[in-house]
Amino acid sequence: NTKITQSPRYLILGRANKSLECEQHLGHNAMYWYKQSAEKPPELMFLYNLKQLIRNETVPSRFIPECPDSSKLLLHISAVDPEDSAVYFCASSQVGTENNERLFFGHGTKLSVL
Amino acid sequence: GEQVEQRPPHLSVREGDSAVIICTYTDPNSYYFFWYKQEPGAGLQLLMKVFSSTEINEGQGFTVLLNKKDKQLSLNLTAAHPGDSAVYFCAVRPIVNTGNYKYVFGAGTRLKVIA
């Protein structure tokens, strides 16, 4: 899947700061960050629609999203905690086109916290 | 908010057999329904989007049935093959645009197809 690219693919951290990056090449107007812990479904962390943050789930304040333009999404993480070990997926959709709207996922960033 | 129950959590079938995964939702509001497939180390791949007006949806090697009376969505894999081994998730999203674009996922079903 090259339509939504995420970097890095794998990340191993101690208590450090790091940013995850995502770019979508689908022309979508909504982008999402999902967290998927082992053996669990994806959980929504943040949602941007037309670059405006309109859904902000109750995630720890050490996670800060940023949407520099409609095709890019960042997730800044400061002082990670072992409970943050998971796969972080970026996703996008075209809202406002109801019949055609569907959620597309990137390949994810696997974060392992030491 | 909407809750989605998915079962079974694990499913093992022999190659050529059928496999059925069921999701049950609670809210009577209209939704879009989705089935996703997740292979190891990969993101979620959309299998099918289902509209609430369509009860039977045919895909490649599978059928999705929407039973509105019982509020159930099922994924029926016909003649499963090893390449179907993956985790399958159902998801729902409200049709009414209230700014809520939240997709609610089921817990997932880990399907293993034995050759």
PDB file of C-alpha atoms in Angstrom:
ATOM      1  CA  ASN A   1       0.000   0.000   0.000  1.00  0.00           C
ATOM      2  CA  THR A   2       1.813   3.116  -1.189  1.00  0.00           C
ATOM      3  CA  LYS A   3      -1.239   5.326  -1.012  1.00  0.00           C
ATOM      4  CA  ILE A   4      -0.717   6.012   2.684  1.00  0.00           C
ATOM      5  CA  THR A   5       2.904   5.987   3.765  1.00  0.00           C
ATOM      6  CA  GLN A   6       4.070   5.967   7.344  1.00  0.00           C
ATOM      7  CA  SER A   7       7.508   6.371   8.839  1.00  0.00           C
ATOM      8  CA  PRO A   8       9.297   4.975  10.578  1.00  0.00           C
ATOM      9  CA  ARG A   9       8.121   1.385  10.189  1.00  0.00           C
ATOM     10  CA  TYR A  10       9.639   0.254  13.469  1.00  0.00           C
ATOM     11  CA  LEU A  11      10.623   2.322  16.487  1.00  0.00           C
ATOM     12  CA  ILE A  12      12.349   1.265  19.684  1.00  0.00           C
ATOM     13  CA  LEU A  13      12.488   3.877  22.407  1.00  0.00           C
ATOM     14  CA  GLY A  14      13.481   4.424  25.947  1.00  0.00           C
ATOM     15  CA  ARG A  15      12.026   7.468  27.614  1.00  0.00           C
ATOM     16  CA  ALA A  16      12.638   9.680  24.599  1.00  0.00           C
ATOM     17  CA  ASN A  17      10.764  12.009  22.296  1.00  0.00           C
ATOM     18  CA  LYS A  18       9.903  10.996  18.770  1.00  0.00           C
ATOM     19  CA  SER A  19       7.535  11.874  15.958  1.00  0.00           C
ATOM     20  CA  LEU A  20       5.629   9.530  13.696  1.00  0.00           C
ATOM     21  CA  GLU A  21       4.877  10.716  10.193  1.00  0.00           C
ATOM     22  CA  CYS A  22       2.146   9.928   7.717  1.00  0.00           C
ATOM     23  CA  GLU A  23       1.347  11.128   4.233  1.00  0.00           C
ATOM     24  CA  GLN A  24      -1.648  10.166   2.140  1.00  0.00           C
ATOM     25  CA  HIS A  25      -1.739  10.379  -1.650  1.00  0.00           C
ATOM     26  CA  LEU A  26      -5.470   9.859  -1.992  1.00  0.00           C
ATOM     27  CA  GLY A  27      -6.626  13.467  -1.847  1.00  0.00           C
ATOM     28  CA  HIS A  28      -8.686  12.716   1.251  1.00  0.00           C
ATOM     29  CA  ASN A  29      -9.861  15.459   3.594  1.00  0.00           C
ATOM     30  CA  ALA A  30      -9.833  13.519   6.869  1.00  0.00           C
ATOM     31  CA  MET A  31      -6.903  11.806   8.561  1.00  0.00           C
ATOM     32  CA  TYR A  32      -6.801   9.670  11.671  1.00  0.00           C
ATOM     33  CA  TRP A  33      -4.383   8.213  14.166  1.00  0.00           C
ATOM     34  CA  TYR A  34      -5.278   4.797  15.548  1.00  0.00           C
ATOM     35  CA  LYS A  35      -3.504   2.789  18.229  1.00  0.00           C
ATOM     36  CA  GLN A  36      -3.640  -0.990  18.019  1.00  0.00           C
ATOM     37  CA  SER A  37      -2.385  -2.958  21.000  1.00  0.00           C
ATOM     38  CA  ALA A  38      -1.679  -6.669  20.685  1.00  0.00           C
ATOM     39  CA  GLU A  39      -4.768  -8.796  20.043  1.00  0.00           C
ATOM     40  CA  LYS A  40      -7.013  -5.705  20.050  1.00  0.00           C
ATOM     41  CA  PRO A  41      -8.940  -3.740  17.437  1.00  0.00           C
ATOM     42  CA  PRO A  42      -7.711  -0.274  16.423  1.00  0.00           C
ATOM     43  CA  GLU A  43      -8.670   2.505  18.824  1.00  0.00           C
ATOM     44  CA  LEU A  44      -9.146   6.041  17.548  1.00  0.00           C
ATOM     45  CA  MET A  45      -6.730   8.557  19.028  1.00  0.00           C
ATOM     46  CA  PHE A  46      -7.187  11.652  16.888  1.00  0.00           C
ATOM     47  CA  LEU A  47      -9.139  12.736  13.856  1.00  0.00           C
ATOM     48  CA  TYR A  48      -8.483  15.688  11.570  1.00  0.00           C
ATOM     49  CA  ASN A  49     -11.107  16.849   9.104  1.00  0.00           C
ATOM     50  CA  LEU A  50      -9.938  19.520   6.663  1.00  0.00           C
ATOM     51  CA  LYS A  51      -6.957  20.100   8.956  1.00  0.00           C
ATOM     52  CA  GLN A  52      -9.178  20.893  11.930  1.00  0.00           C
ATOM     53  CA  LEU A  53      -8.965  18.628  14.967  1.00  0.00           C
ATOM     54  CA  ILE A  54     -12.556  17.648  15.568  1.00  0.00           C
ATOM     55  CA  ARG A  55     -12.245  14.448  17.550  1.00  0.00           C
ATOM     56  CA  ASN A  56      -9.690  14.157  20.301  1.00  0.00           C
ATOM     57  CA  GLU A  57     -10.056  10.944  22.283  1.00  0.00           C
ATOM     58  CA  THR A  58      -8.879  10.762  25.881  1.00  0.00           C
ATOM     59  CA  VAL A  59      -5.274   9.904  25.220  1.00  0.00           C
ATOM     60  CA  PRO A  60      -2.326  10.853  27.437  1.00  0.00           C
ATOM     61  CA  SER A  61      -1.097  14.399  26.967  1.00  0.00           C
ATOM     62  CA  ARG A  62       2.306  13.119  25.894  1.00  0.00           C
ATOM     63  CA  PHE A  63       0.706  12.406  22.503  1.00  0.00           C
ATOM     64  CA  ILE A  64       0.343  15.546  20.413  1.00  0.00           C
ATOM     65  CA  PRO A  65      -1.012  15.403  16.847  1.00  0.00           C
ATOM     66  CA  GLU A  66      -0.157  17.867  14.141  1.00  0.00           C
ATOM     67  CA  CYS A  67      -1.605  18.287  10.664  1.00  0.00           C
ATOM     68  CA  PRO A  68       0.676  20.636   8.668  1.00  0.00           C
ATOM     69  CA  ASP A  69      -1.441  20.226   5.530  1.00  0.00           C
ATOM     70  CA  SER A  70      -4.355  18.097   4.408  1.00  0.00           C
ATOM     71  CA  SER A  71      -2.140  15.266   3.178  1.00  0.00           C
ATOM     72  CA  LYS A  72       0.256  15.025   6.128  1.00  0.00           C
ATOM     73  CA  LEU A  73      -0.204  13.942   9.697  1.00  0.00           C
ATOM     74  CA  LEU A  74       2.306  13.806  12.538  1.00  0.00           C
ATOM     75  CA  LEU A  75       2.151  12.292  15.988  1.00  0.00           C
ATOM     76  CA  HIS A  76       4.603  13.708  18.491  1.00  0.00           C
ATOM     77  CA  ILE A  77       5.303  11.499  21.477  1.00  0.00           C
ATOM     78  CA  SER A  78       7.219  12.722  24.503  1.00  0.00           C
ATOM     79  CA  ALA A  79       8.573  10.572  27.333  1.00  0.00           C
ATOM     80  CA  VAL A  80       6.998   7.336  26.158  1.00  0.00           C
ATOM     81  CA  ASP A  81       5.634   4.850  28.666  1.00  0.00           C
ATOM     82  CA  PRO A  82       5.736   1.034  28.350  1.00  0.00           C
ATOM     83  CA  GLU A  83       1.963   1.047  27.909  1.00  0.00           C
ATOM     84  CA  ASP A  84       2.511   2.959  24.671  1.00  0.00           C
ATOM     85  CA  SER A  85       3.992  -0.137  23.006  1.00  0.00           C
ATOM     86  CA  ALA A  86       1.637  -0.811  20.122  1.00  0.00           C
ATOM     87  CA  VAL A  87       1.220  -0.340  16.394  1.00  0.00           C
ATOM     88  CA  TYR A  88       0.155   3.153  15.405  1.00  0.00           C
ATOM     89  CA  PHE A  89      -1.851   3.361  12.224  1.00  0.00           C
ATOM     90  CA  CYS A  90      -2.520   6.385  10.132  1.00  0.00           C
ATOM     91  CA  ALA A  91      -5.746   6.317   8.140  1.00  0.00           C
ATOM     92  CA  SER A  92      -7.639   8.636   5.846  1.00  0.00           C
ATOM     93  CA  SER A  93     -11.064   9.026   4.328  1.00  0.00           C
ATOM     94  CA  GLN A  94     -13.001  11.478   2.161  1.00  0.00           C
ATOM     95  CA  VAL A  95     -15.824  12.732   4.355  1.00  0.00           C
ATOM     96  CA  GLY A  96     -18.811  14.418   2.762  1.00  0.00           C
ATOM     97  CA  THR A  97     -19.062  11.844  -0.032  1.00  0.00           C
ATOM     98  CA  GLU A  98     -21.199   9.446   1.924  1.00  0.00           C
ATOM     99  CA  ASN A  99     -21.611   6.679  -0.601  1.00  0.00           C
ATOM    100  CA  ASN A 100     -17.926   6.656  -1.429  1.00  0.00           C
ATOM    101  CA  GLU A 101     -16.520   7.214   2.023  1.00  0.00           C
ATOM    102  CA  ARG A 102     -14.374   4.468   3.421  1.00  0.00           C
ATOM    103  CA  LEU A 103     -11.387   4.318   5.736  1.00  0.00           C
ATOM    104  CA  PHE A 104      -7.989   3.465   4.271  1.00  0.00           C
ATOM    105  CA  PHE A 105      -5.090   2.450   6.502  1.00  0.00           C
ATOM    106  CA  GLY A 106      -1.330   2.800   6.263  1.00  0.00           C
ATOM    107  CA  HIS A 107       0.963  -0.108   7.139  1.00  0.00           C
ATOM    108  CA  GLY A 108       1.571   1.200  10.648  1.00  0.00           C
ATOM    109  CA  THR A 109       4.499   2.085  12.894  1.00  0.00           C
ATOM    110  CA  LYS A 110       5.344  -0.527  15.473  1.00  0.00           C
ATOM    111  CA  LEU A 111       6.504   1.186  18.646  1.00  0.00           C
ATOM    112  CA  SER A 112       8.368  -0.839  21.245  1.00  0.00           C
ATOM    113  CA  VAL A 113       9.150   0.895  24.520  1.00  0.00           C
ATOM    114  CA  LEU A 114      12.076  -0.453  26.494  1.00  0.00           C
TER     115      LEU A 114
ATOM    116  CA  GLY B   1     -22.288   5.214  21.757  1.00  0.00           C
ATOM    117  CA  GLU B   2     -22.543   2.239  19.504  1.00  0.00           C
ATOM    118  CA  GLN B   3     -21.201  -1.102  20.661  1.00  0.00           C
ATOM    119  CA  VAL B   4     -20.265  -3.858  18.283  1.00  0.00           C
ATOM    120  CA  GLU B   5     -19.871  -7.460  19.384  1.00  0.00           C
ATOM    121  CA  GLN B   6     -17.936  -9.772  17.118  1.00  0.00           C
ATOM    122  CA  ARG B   7     -17.719 -13.545  17.317  1.00  0.00           C
ATOM    123  CA  PRO B   8     -16.036 -15.909  17.370  1.00  0.00           C
ATOM    124  CA  PRO B   9     -12.697 -14.498  18.541  1.00  0.00           C
ATOM    125  CA  HIS B  10     -10.861 -17.441  16.996  1.00  0.00           C
ATOM    126  CA  LEU B  11     -11.886 -19.682  14.110  1.00  0.00           C
ATOM    127  CA  SER B  12     -10.060 -22.601  12.547  1.00  0.00           C
ATOM    128  CA  VAL B  13     -11.341 -24.296   9.389  1.00  0.00           C
ATOM    129  CA  ARG B  14      -9.968 -26.680   6.805  1.00  0.00           C
ATOM    130  CA  GLU B  15      -9.199 -25.552   3.294  1.00  0.00           C
ATOM    131  CA  GLY B  16     -12.345 -25.675   1.189  1.00  0.00           C
ATOM    132  CA  ASP B  17     -14.678 -25.310   4.157  1.00  0.00           C
ATOM    133  CA  SER B  18     -16.763 -22.224   4.816  1.00  0.00           C
ATOM    134  CA  ALA B  19     -16.163 -19.778   7.648  1.00  0.00           C
ATOM    135  CA  VAL B  20     -18.714 -17.448   9.190  1.00  0.00           C
ATOM    136  CA  ILE B  21     -17.993 -14.393  11.324  1.00  0.00           C
ATOM    137  CA  ILE B  22     -20.834 -12.443  12.918  1.00  0.00           C
ATOM    138  CA  CYS B  23     -21.080  -8.931  14.294  1.00  0.00           C
ATOM    139  CA  THR B  24     -24.011  -7.689  16.322  1.00  0.00           C
ATOM    140  CA  TYR B  25     -24.721  -4.003  16.778  1.00  0.00           C
ATOM    141  CA  THR B  26     -27.088  -2.320  19.203  1.00  0.00           C
ATOM    142  CA  ASP B  27     -28.022   1.158  18.006  1.00  0.00           C
ATOM    143  CA  PRO B  28     -31.101   1.282  15.731  1.00  0.00           C
ATOM    144  CA  ASN B  29     -29.680   4.265  13.817  1.00  0.00           C
ATOM    145  CA  SER B  30     -28.577   3.688  10.295  1.00  0.00           C
ATOM    146  CA  TYR B  31     -24.978   2.875   9.640  1.00  0.00           C
ATOM    147  CA  TYR B  32     -22.473   2.084   7.034  1.00  0.00           C
ATOM    148  CA  PHE B  33     -20.928  -1.291   7.711  1.00  0.00           C
ATOM    149  CA  PHE B  34     -17.458  -2.421   6.809  1.00  0.00           C
ATOM    150  CA  TRP B  35     -15.402  -5.597   6.830  1.00  0.00           C
ATOM    151  CA  TYR B  36     -11.640  -5.350   7.081  1.00  0.00           C
ATOM    152  CA  LYS B  37      -8.926  -7.994   6.788  1.00  0.00           C
ATOM    153  CA  GLN B  38      -5.613  -7.647   8.604  1.00  0.00           C
ATOM    154  CA  GLU B  39      -2.718  -9.905   7.684  1.00  0.00           C
ATOM    155  CA  PRO B  40       0.271 -10.211  10.041  1.00  0.00           C
ATOM    156  CA  GLY B  41       2.374  -7.064  10.170  1.00  0.00           C
ATOM    157  CA  ALA B  42       0.054  -5.160   7.864  1.00  0.00           C
ATOM    158  CA  GLY B  43      -2.601  -2.496   8.074  1.00  0.00           C
ATOM    159  CA  LEU B  44      -6.307  -3.111   7.736  1.00  0.00           C
ATOM    160  CA  GLN B  45      -7.456  -3.806   4.207  1.00  0.00           C
ATOM    161  CA  LEU B  46     -11.030  -2.965   3.285  1.00  0.00           C
ATOM    162  CA  LEU B  47     -12.957  -5.989   2.023  1.00  0.00           C
ATOM    163  CA  MET B  48     -16.377  -4.463   1.569  1.00  0.00           C
ATOM    164  CA  LYS B  49     -18.558  -1.509   2.484  1.00  0.00           C
ATOM    165  CA  VAL B  50     -22.200  -2.359   3.057  1.00  0.00           C
ATOM    166  CA  PHE B  51     -25.100   0.035   2.877  1.00  0.00           C
ATOM    167  CA  SER B  52     -28.011  -0.429   5.244  1.00  0.00           C
ATOM    168  CA  SER B  53     -30.375  -0.800   2.296  1.00  0.00           C
ATOM    169  CA  THR B  54     -28.620  -3.857   0.882  1.00  0.00           C
ATOM    170  CA  GLU B  55     -29.012  -7.180   2.593  1.00  0.00           C
ATOM    171  CA  ILE B  56     -26.852  -9.398   0.432  1.00  0.00           C
ATOM    172  CA  ASN B  57     -23.470  -8.314  -0.842  1.00  0.00           C
ATOM    173  CA  GLU B  58     -21.242 -10.527  -2.972  1.00  0.00           C
ATOM    174  CA  GLY B  59     -17.478 -10.249  -2.985  1.00  0.00           C
ATOM    175  CA  GLN B  60     -14.655 -12.352  -4.365  1.00  0.00           C
ATOM    176  CA  GLY B  61     -14.933 -15.602  -2.458  1.00  0.00           C
ATOM    177  CA  PHE B  62     -17.181 -14.189   0.243  1.00  0.00           C
ATOM    178  CA  THR B  63     -20.690 -12.952   0.942  1.00  0.00           C
ATOM    179  CA  VAL B  64     -21.751 -10.322   3.418  1.00  0.00           C
ATOM    180  CA  LEU B  65     -25.249 -10.564   4.837  1.00  0.00           C
ATOM    181  CA  LEU B  66     -26.992  -7.751   6.695  1.00  0.00           C
ATOM    182  CA  ASN B  67     -29.851  -8.871   8.924  1.00  0.00           C
ATOM    183  CA  LYS B  68     -31.453  -5.655  10.124  1.00  0.00           C
ATOM    184  CA  LYS B  69     -34.140  -7.436  12.098  1.00  0.00           C
ATOM    185  CA  ASP B  70     -31.564  -9.158  14.288  1.00  0.00           C
ATOM    186  CA  LYS B  71     -29.024  -6.323  13.943  1.00  0.00           C
ATOM    187  CA  GLN B  72     -26.397  -8.698  12.649  1.00  0.00           C
ATOM    188  CA  LEU B  73     -23.745  -8.399   9.993  1.00  0.00           C
ATOM    189  CA  SER B  74     -22.059 -11.582   8.842  1.00  0.00           C
ATOM    190  CA  LEU B  75     -19.062 -12.366   6.696  1.00  0.00           C
ATOM    191  CA  ASN B  76     -19.301 -15.735   5.001  1.00  0.00           C
ATOM    192  CA  LEU B  77     -16.127 -17.049   3.429  1.00  0.00           C
ATOM    193  CA  THR B  78     -16.962 -19.766   0.947  1.00  0.00           C
ATOM    194  CA  ALA B  79     -14.337 -22.430   0.194  1.00  0.00           C
ATOM    195  CA  ALA B  80     -11.682 -20.875   2.434  1.00  0.00           C
ATOM    196  CA  HIS B  81      -8.039 -21.186   1.424  1.00  0.00           C
ATOM    197  CA  PRO B  82      -4.817 -20.591   3.395  1.00  0.00           C
ATOM    198  CA  GLY B  83      -4.510 -17.075   1.996  1.00  0.00           C
ATOM    199  CA  ASP B  84      -7.660 -16.180   3.904  1.00  0.00           C
ATOM    200  CA  SER B  85      -5.843 -16.689   7.209  1.00  0.00           C
ATOM    201  CA  ALA B  86      -5.879 -13.297   8.908  1.00  0.00           C
ATOM    202  CA  VAL B  87      -7.703 -11.246  11.513  1.00  0.00           C
ATOM    203  CA  TYR B  88     -11.067  -9.925  10.344  1.00  0.00           C
ATOM    204  CA  PHE B  89     -12.723  -6.825  11.811  1.00  0.00           C
ATOM    205  CA  CYS B  90     -16.194  -5.484  11.307  1.00  0.00           C
ATOM    206  CA  ALA B  91     -16.760  -1.757  11.721  1.00  0.00           C
ATOM    207  CA  VAL B  92     -19.737   0.594  11.733  1.00  0.00           C
ATOM    208  CA  ARG B  93     -20.038   4.306  11.152  1.00  0.00           C
ATOM    209  CA  PRO B  94     -23.201   6.393  11.562  1.00  0.00           C
ATOM    210  CA  ILE B  95     -24.718   7.603   8.306  1.00  0.00           C
ATOM    211  CA  VAL B  96     -26.054  10.816   9.810  1.00  0.00           C
ATOM    212  CA  ASN B  97     -23.415  13.489   9.542  1.00  0.00           C
ATOM    213  CA  THR B  98     -23.234  15.086  12.974  1.00  0.00           C
ATOM    214  CA  GLY B  99     -19.506  15.569  12.778  1.00  0.00           C
ATOM    215  CA  ASN B 100     -19.080  12.124  14.216  1.00  0.00           C
ATOM    216  CA  TYR B 101     -16.800  10.299  11.849  1.00  0.00           C
ATOM    217  CA  LYS B 102     -15.858   7.700  14.377  1.00  0.00           C
ATOM    218  CA  TYR B 103     -15.612   4.168  13.086  1.00  0.00           C
ATOM    219  CA  VAL B 104     -16.393   1.612  15.798  1.00  0.00           C
ATOM    220  CA  PHE B 105     -14.589  -1.688  15.372  1.00  0.00           C
ATOM    221  CA  GLY B 106     -15.475  -5.150  16.582  1.00  0.00           C
ATOM    222  CA  ALA B 107     -12.909  -7.044  18.657  1.00  0.00           C
ATOM    223  CA  GLY B 108     -11.717  -9.066  15.677  1.00  0.00           C
ATOM    224  CA  THR B 109     -11.750 -12.720  14.628  1.00  0.00           C
ATOM    225  CA  ARG B 110      -8.496 -14.591  14.072  1.00  0.00           C
ATOM    226  CA  LEU B 111      -9.145 -17.011  11.227  1.00  0.00           C
ATOM    227  CA  LYS B 112      -6.795 -19.884  10.497  1.00  0.00           C
ATOM    228  CA  VAL B 113      -7.300 -21.961   7.377  1.00  0.00           C
ATOM    229  CA  ILE B 114      -5.546 -25.307   7.536  1.00  0.00           C
ATOM    230  CA  ALA B 115      -4.317 -26.781   4.261  1.00  0.00           C
TER     231      ALA B 115
END
